[in-house]
CSV table of C-alpha atoms in Angstrom, one decimal:
chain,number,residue,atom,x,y,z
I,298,UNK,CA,-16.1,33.6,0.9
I,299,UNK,CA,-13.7,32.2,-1.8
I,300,UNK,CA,-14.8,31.8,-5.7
I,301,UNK,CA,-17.4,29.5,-6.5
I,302,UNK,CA,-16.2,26.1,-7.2
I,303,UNK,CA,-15.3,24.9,-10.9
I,304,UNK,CA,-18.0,22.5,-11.6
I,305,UNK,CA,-15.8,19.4,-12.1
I,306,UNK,CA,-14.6,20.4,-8.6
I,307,UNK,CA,-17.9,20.2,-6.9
I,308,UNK,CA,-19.0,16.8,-8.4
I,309,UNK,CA,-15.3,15.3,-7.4
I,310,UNK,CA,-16.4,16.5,-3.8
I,311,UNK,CA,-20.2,16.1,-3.6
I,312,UNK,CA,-21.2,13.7,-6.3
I,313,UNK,CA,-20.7,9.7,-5.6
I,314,UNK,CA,-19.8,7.3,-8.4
I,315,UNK,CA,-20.1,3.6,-9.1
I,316,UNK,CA,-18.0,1.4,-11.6
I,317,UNK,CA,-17.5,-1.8,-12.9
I,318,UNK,CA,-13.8,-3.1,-12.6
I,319,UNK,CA,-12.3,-6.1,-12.8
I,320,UNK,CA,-9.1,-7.4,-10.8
I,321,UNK,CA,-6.2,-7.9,-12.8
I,322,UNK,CA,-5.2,-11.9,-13.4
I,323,UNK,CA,-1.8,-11.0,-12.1
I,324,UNK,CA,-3.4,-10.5,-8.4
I,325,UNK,CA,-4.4,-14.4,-8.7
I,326,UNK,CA,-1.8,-16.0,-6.9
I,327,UNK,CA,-3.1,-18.9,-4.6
I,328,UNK,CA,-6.5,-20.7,-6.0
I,329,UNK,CA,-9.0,-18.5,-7.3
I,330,UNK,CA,-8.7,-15.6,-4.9
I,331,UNK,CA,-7.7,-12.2,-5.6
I,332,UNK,CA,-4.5,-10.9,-3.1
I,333,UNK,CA,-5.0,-8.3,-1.0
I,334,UNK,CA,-2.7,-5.6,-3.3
I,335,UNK,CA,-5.0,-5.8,-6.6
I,336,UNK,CA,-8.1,-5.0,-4.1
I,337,UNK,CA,-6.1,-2.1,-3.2
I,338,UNK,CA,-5.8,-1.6,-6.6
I,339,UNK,CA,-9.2,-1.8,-7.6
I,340,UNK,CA,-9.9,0.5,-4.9
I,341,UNK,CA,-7.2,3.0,-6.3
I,342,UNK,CA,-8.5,2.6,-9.8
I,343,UNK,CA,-12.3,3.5,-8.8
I,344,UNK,CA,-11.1,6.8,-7.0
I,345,UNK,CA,-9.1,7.2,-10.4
I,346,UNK,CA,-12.8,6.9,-12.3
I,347,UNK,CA,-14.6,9.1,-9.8
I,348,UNK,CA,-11.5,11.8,-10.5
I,349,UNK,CA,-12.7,10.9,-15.0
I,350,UNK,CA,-16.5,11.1,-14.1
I,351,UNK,CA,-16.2,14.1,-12.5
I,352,UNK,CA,-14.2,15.9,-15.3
I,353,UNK,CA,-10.7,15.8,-13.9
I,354,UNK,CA,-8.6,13.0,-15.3
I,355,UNK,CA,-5.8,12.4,-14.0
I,356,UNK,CA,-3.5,12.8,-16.9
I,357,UNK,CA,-5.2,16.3,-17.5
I,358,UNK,CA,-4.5,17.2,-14.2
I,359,UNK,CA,-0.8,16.9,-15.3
I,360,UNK,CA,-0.7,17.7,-18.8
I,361,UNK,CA,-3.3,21.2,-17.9
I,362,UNK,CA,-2.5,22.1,-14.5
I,363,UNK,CA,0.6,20.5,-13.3
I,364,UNK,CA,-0.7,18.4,-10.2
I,365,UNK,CA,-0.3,15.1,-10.0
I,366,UNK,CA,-2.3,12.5,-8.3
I,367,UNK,CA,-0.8,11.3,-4.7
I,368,UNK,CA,-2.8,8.5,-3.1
I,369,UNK,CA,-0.8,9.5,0.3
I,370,UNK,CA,-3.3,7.3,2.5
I,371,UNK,CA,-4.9,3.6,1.8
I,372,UNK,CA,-6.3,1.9,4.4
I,373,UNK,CA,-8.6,-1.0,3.6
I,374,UNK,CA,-10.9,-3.7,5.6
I,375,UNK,CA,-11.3,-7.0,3.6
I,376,UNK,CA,-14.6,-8.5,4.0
I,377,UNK,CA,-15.6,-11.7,1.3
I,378,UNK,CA,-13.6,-13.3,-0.7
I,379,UNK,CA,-12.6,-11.6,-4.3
I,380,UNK,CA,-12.5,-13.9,-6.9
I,381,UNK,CA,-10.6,-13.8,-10.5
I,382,UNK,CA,-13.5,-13.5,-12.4
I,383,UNK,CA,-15.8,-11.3,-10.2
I,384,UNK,CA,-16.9,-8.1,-11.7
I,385,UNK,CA,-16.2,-5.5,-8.9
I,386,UNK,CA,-19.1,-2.7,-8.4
I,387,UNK,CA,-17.2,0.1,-7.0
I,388,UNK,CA,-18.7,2.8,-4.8
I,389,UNK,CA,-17.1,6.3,-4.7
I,390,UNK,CA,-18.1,8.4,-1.6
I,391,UNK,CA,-16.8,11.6,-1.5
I,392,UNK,CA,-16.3,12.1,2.4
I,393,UNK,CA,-13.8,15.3,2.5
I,394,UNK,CA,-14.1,17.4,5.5
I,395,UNK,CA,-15.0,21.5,5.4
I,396,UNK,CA,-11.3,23.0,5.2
I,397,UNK,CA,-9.3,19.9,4.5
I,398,UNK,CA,-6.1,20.0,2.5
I,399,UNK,CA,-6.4,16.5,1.3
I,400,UNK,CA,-9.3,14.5,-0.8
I,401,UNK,CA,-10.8,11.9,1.4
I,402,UNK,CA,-13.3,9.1,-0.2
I,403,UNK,CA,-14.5,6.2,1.0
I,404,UNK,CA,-14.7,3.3,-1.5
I,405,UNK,CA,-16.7,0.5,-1.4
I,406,UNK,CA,-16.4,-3.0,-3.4
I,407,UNK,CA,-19.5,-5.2,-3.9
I,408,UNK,CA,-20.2,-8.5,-5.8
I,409,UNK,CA,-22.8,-10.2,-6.7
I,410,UNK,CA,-22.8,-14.3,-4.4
I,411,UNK,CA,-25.7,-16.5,-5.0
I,412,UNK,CA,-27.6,-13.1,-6.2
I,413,UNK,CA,-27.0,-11.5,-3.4
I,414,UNK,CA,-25.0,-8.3,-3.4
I,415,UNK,CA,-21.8,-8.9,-1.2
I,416,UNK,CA,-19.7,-6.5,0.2
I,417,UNK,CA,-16.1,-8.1,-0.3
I,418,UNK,CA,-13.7,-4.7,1.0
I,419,UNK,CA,-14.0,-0.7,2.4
I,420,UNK,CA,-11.2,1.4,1.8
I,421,UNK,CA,-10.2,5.3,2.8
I,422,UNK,CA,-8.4,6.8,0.6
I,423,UNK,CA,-6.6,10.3,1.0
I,424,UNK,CA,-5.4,12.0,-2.1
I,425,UNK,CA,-3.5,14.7,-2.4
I,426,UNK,CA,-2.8,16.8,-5.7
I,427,UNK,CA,1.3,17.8,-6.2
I,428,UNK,CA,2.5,20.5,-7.6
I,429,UNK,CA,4.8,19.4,-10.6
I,430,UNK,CA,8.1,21.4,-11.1
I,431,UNK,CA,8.8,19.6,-14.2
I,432,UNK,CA,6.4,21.0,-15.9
I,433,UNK,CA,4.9,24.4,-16.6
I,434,UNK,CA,1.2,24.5,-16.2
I,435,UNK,CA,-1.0,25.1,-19.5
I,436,UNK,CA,-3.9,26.3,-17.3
I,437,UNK,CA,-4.4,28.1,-14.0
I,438,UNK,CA,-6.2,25.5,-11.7
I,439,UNK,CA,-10.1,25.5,-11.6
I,440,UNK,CA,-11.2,27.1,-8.9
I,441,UNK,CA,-11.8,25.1,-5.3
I,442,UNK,CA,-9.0,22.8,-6.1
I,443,UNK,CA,-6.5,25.1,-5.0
I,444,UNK,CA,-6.5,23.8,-1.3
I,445,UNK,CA,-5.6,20.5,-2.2
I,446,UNK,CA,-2.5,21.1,-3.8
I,447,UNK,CA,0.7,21.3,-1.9
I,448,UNK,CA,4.8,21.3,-3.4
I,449,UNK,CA,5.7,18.2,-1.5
I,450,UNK,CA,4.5,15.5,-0.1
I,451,UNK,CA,5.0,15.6,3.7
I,452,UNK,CA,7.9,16.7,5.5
I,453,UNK,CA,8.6,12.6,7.3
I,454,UNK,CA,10.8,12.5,11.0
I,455,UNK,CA,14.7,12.3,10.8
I,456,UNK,CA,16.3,9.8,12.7
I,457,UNK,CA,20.3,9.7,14.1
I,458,UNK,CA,22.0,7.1,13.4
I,459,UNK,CA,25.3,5.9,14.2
I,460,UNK,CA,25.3,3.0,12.1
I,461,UNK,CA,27.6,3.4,8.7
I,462,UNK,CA,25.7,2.6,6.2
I,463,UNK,CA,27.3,-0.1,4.1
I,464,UNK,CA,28.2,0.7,-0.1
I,465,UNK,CA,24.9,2.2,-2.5
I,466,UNK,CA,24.3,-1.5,-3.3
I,467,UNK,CA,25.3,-3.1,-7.1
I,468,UNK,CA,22.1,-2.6,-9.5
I,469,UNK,CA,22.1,-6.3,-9.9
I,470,UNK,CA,21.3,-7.2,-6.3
I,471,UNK,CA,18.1,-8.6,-7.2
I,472,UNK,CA,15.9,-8.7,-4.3
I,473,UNK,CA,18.4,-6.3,-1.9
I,474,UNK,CA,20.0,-6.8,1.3
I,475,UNK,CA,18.9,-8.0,4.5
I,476,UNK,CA,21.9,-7.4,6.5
I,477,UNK,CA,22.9,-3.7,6.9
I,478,UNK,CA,24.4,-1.6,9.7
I,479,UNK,CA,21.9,0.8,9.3
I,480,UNK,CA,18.7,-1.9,9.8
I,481,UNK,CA,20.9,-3.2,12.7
I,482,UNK,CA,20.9,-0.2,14.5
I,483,UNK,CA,17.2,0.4,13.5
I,484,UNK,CA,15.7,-3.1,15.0
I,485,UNK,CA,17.9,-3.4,18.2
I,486,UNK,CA,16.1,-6.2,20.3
I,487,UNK,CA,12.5,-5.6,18.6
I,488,UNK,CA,10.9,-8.3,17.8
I,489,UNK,CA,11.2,-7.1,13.6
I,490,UNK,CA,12.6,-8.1,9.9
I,491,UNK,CA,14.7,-5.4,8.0
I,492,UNK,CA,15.7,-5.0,4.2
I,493,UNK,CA,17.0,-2.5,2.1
I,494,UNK,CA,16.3,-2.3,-1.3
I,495,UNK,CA,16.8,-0.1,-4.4
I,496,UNK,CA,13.3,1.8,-5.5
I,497,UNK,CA,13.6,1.3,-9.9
I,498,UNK,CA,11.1,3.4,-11.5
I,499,UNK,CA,8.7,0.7,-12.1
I,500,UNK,CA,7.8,1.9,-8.7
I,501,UNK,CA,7.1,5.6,-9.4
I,502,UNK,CA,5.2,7.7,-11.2
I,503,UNK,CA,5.7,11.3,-12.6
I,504,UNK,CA,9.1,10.7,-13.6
I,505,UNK,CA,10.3,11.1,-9.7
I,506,UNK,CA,8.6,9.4,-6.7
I,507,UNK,CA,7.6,6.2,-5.4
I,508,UNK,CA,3.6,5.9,-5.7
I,509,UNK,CA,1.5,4.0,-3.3
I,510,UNK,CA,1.2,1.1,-5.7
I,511,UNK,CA,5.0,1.1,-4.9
I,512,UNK,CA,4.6,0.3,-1.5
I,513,UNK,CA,1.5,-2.1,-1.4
I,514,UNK,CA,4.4,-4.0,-3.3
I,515,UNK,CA,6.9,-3.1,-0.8
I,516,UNK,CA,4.6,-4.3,1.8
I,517,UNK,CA,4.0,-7.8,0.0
I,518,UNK,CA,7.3,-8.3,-0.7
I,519,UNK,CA,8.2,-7.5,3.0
I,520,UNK,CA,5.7,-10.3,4.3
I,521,UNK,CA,7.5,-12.6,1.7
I,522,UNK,CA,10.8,-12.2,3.0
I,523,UNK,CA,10.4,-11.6,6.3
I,524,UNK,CA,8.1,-15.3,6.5
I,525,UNK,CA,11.0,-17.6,4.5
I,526,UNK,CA,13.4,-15.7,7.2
I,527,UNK,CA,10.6,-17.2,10.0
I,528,UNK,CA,10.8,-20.7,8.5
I,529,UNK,CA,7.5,-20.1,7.4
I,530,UNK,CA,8.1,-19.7,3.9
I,531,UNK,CA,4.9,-19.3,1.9
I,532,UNK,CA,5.4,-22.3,-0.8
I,533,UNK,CA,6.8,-24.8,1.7
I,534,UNK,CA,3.5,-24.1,4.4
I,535,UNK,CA,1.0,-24.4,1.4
I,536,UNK,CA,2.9,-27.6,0.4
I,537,UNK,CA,3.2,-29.4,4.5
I,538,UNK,CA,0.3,-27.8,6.1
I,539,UNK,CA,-2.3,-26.4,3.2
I,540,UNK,CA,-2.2,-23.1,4.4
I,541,UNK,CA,-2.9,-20.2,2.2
I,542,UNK,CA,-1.9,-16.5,3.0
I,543,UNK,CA,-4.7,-14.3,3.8
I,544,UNK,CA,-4.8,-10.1,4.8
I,545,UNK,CA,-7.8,-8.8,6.7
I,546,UNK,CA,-6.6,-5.3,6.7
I,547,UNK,CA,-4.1,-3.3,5.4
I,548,UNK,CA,-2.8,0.7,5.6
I,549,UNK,CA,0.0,2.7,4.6
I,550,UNK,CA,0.4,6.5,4.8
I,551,UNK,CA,3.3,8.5,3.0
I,552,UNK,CA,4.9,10.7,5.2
I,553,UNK,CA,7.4,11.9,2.8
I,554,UNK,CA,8.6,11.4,-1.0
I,555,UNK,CA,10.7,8.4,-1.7
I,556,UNK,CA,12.7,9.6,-4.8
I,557,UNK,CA,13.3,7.1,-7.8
I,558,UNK,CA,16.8,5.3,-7.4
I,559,UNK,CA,17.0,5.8,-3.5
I,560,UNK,CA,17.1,2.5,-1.4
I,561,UNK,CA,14.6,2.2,0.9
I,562,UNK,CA,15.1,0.6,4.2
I,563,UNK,CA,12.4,-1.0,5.3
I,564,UNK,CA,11.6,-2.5,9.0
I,565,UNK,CA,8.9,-5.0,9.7
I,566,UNK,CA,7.6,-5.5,13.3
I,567,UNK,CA,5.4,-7.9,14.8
I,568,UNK,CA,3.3,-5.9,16.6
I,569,UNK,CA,0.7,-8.7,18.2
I,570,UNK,CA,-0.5,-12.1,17.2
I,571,UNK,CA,-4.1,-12.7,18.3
I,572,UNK,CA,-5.5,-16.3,19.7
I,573,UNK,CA,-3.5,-18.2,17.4
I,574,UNK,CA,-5.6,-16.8,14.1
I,575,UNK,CA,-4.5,-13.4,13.4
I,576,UNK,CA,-0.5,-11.0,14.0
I,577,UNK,CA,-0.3,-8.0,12.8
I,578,UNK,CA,3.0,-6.5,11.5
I,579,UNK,CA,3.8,-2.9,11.3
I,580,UNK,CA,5.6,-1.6,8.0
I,581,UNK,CA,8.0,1.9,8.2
I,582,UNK,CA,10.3,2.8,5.3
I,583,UNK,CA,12.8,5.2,5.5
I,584,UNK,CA,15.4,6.8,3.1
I,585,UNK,CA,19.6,7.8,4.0
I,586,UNK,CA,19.2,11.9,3.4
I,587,UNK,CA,22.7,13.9,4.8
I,588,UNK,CA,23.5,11.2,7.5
I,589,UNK,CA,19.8,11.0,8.4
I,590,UNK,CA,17.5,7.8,8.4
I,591,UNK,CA,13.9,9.5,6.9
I,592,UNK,CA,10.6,8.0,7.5
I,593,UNK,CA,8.7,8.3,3.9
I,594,UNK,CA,6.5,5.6,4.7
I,595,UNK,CA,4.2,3.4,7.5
I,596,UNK,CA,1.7,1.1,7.3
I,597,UNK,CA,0.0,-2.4,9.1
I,598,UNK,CA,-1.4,-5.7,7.9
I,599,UNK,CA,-3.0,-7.8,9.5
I,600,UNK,CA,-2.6,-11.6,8.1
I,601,UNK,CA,-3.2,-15.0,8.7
I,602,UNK,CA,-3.8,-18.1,7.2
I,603,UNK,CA,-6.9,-20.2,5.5
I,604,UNK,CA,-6.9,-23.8,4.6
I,605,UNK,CA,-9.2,-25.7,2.7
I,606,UNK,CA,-11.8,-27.9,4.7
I,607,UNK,CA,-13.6,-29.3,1.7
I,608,UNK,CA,-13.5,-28.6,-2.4
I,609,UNK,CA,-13.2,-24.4,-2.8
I,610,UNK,CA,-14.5,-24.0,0.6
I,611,UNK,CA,-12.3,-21.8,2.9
I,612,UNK,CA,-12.1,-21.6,6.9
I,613,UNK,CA,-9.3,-20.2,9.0
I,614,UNK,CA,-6.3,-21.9,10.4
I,615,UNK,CA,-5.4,-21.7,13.6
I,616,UNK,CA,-1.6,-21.6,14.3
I,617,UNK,CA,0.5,-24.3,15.5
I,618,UNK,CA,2.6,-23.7,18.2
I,619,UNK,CA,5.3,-24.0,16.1
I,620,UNK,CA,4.3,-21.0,14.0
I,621,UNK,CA,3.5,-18.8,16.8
I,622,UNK,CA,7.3,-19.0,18.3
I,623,UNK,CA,8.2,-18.2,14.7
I,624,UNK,CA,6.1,-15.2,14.9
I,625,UNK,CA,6.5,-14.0,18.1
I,626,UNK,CA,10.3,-14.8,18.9
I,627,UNK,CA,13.1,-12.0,17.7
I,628,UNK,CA,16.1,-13.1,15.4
I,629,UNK,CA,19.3,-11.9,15.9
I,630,UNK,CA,20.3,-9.5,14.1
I,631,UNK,CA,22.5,-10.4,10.6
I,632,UNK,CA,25.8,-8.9,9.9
C-alpha cells in the first residue's frame, strides 16, 4: 500500500460539493436562454470550486506544485431550459475509479421552476493534472495526487497526407480559411464542413495550450460556419422561419495538445439527422506536425431547432424538407 492520502486529496475524491453560480450574460444570445457553451462553462467552473473546497485551487496547483488543470473530457446532456438570470445549484460528484489516471466527476445543474427543483443539464468531466515545465515546483505534490499527473496530454493519431498545405495564413485572416488542400484531402466525398484557423492565446491557458473552453468555442464557431455554408445561416432562419438554435448534447475529448499559434484544422461531419427534429455533427481537430495531420481533438453535438408557439413558450421544430437536403447532402469541395 502507497502513502496515505493528503487530506485535500481525499475530499477532492470522496467528498461531493454544491455551489451557487450564475451563467455569464455573454452566453445570452437568442431570447432569454443560456447557449449550450456557458452551461459547459458553469459545469467547468463547479469542478473548479469542488478542486477550492477541497483545498486544491487551481492556481496553487500551479504556483505550489507545477500541475496545471486539464479538463481533457466534457461531455454534457441538456435537460430544461437555463435562463439568464437563474441561479445554477451545482452538484460535484466525485465518481473516479480505483486506479485511474484521470479525475472523473459527475456534475449536476439544478434550478429552482415554479418551486420546484429542476434539473436543467449532467455533465462528465475528466481532469487531468499536467506537469508544467515552465516552472519549477515550490512543493513536492501531496500525497495521492501523484497518479493523476502526467507530462503531456495524450499522444493523438498521425495522419498522411498528400495534400500541400497552402501558406501559415496572414494574422489578419479574421475568421480563417475554408478552402485548403489539406481539408480537401481530409473530407473527400463525406458528407462534412472544413476550416482552418489560427489558435491566439485567448484560447489557451498556461502560457502554451489550447484549453477546453478553447474548443467548446471552436465547436460553436464550427456549427456557425458550417450552417451559413448550408444556407441555413442562423440570423436569416430566426428572421424567415422563427427558429432558434438549440444543443441537446455535446462532448469533446483532447487527444493531444494544441499548442498556442498553431492552426487548427477542423472537420465537421454530419453524422445522422433524426425524424426531421434532431442531426448530429461530429467535430475532429487536428494540427500540421513534420508533414503529419494530428488529431488533438473530437467531439459531437447534437442540435436542432425551437420556435416559439406562444409568448416565451418553446416547442421543437421540425425540419422542412428544405433544411434536411441542406443537412444531409455533401458540398463540393472548395479550392
Amino acid at each position: 500500500m502507497g502513502p496515505t492520502p493528503h487530506p485535500a486529496v481525499t475530499a477532492l475524491l470522496e467528498t461531493s460539493t454544491t455551489g451557487r453560480l450564475r451563467p455569464l450574460f455573454e452566453g445570452n444570445n437568442i431570447s432569454f436562454a443560456i447557449g449550450f457553451k456557458h452551461i459547459n462553462y458553469v459545469a467547468e467552473a463547479a469542478v473548479l470550486n469542488h478542486f477550492r473546497e477541497a483545498g486544491l485551487p487551481v492556481g496553487e496547483l500551479y504556483r505550489r506544485f507545477g500541475l496545471g488543470f486539464d479538463v481533457v473530457d466534457l461531455h454534457s446532456r441538456l435537460g430544461a431550459l437555463l435562463a439568464v438570470d437563474d441561479e445554477v445549484e451545482a452538484v460535484v460528484t466525485p465518481v473516479t475509479e480505483d486506479g485511474a489516471d484521470r479525475l472523473r466527476f459527475k456534475v449536476e445543474q439544478f434550478v429552482e421552476r415554479d418551486g420546484k427543483r429542476v434539473k436543467c443539464a449532467g455533465s462528465t468531466i475528466l481532469v487531468a493534472l499536467r506537469i508544467d515545465d515552465h516552472i519549477t515546483a515550490e512543493e513536492p505534490w501531496p500525497a495521492g495526487l501523484e497518479r493523476f499527473t502526467t507530462a503531456r496530454l495524450g499522444d493523438g493519431e498521425r495522419l498522411e497526407i498528400a495534400a500541400t498545405p497552402l501558406p501559415y495564413g496572414d494574422f489578419t485572416a479574421g475568421r480563417g480559411a475554408t478552402a485548403d488542400p489539406v481539408l480537401n484531402e481530409v473530407i473527400g466525398e463525406t458528407n462534412a464542413f472544413g476550416w482552418r484557423r489560427r489558435m491566439g492565446y485567448f484560447y489557451c491557458h498556461f502560457n502554451e495550450r489550447v484549453q477546453m473552453s478553447g474548443f467548446l468555442r471552436v465547436m460553436e464557431e464550427v456549427e456557425d460556419l458550417f450552417l451559413a455554408d448550408r444556407g441555413l445561416a442562423i440570423k436569416e432562419v430566426l428572421d424567415t422561419r422563427g427558429w432558434i438554435p438549440v444543443v441537446t448534447r455535446s462532448r469533446i475529448e483532447l487527444l493531444d495538445e494544441t499548442v498556442m499559434e498553431e492552426e487548427l484544422y477542423t472537420v465537421y461531419t454530419v453524422e445522422n439527422v433524426f425524424k426531421t427534429l434532431l442531426y448530429t455533427c461530429r467535430m475532429d481537430c487536428y494540427v500540421l506536425r513534420d508533414g503529419h495531420l494530428v488529431k488533438t481533438a473530437t467531439g459531437s453535438i447534437t442540435h436542432g431547432y425551437l420556435h416559439e408557439a406562444a409568448p416565451n413558450q418553446w416547442e421543437m421544430a421540425e425540419f422542412d424538407r428544405t433544411t434536411v437536403e441542406a443537412l444531409t447532402t455533401p458540398r463540393k469541395a472548395a479550392s
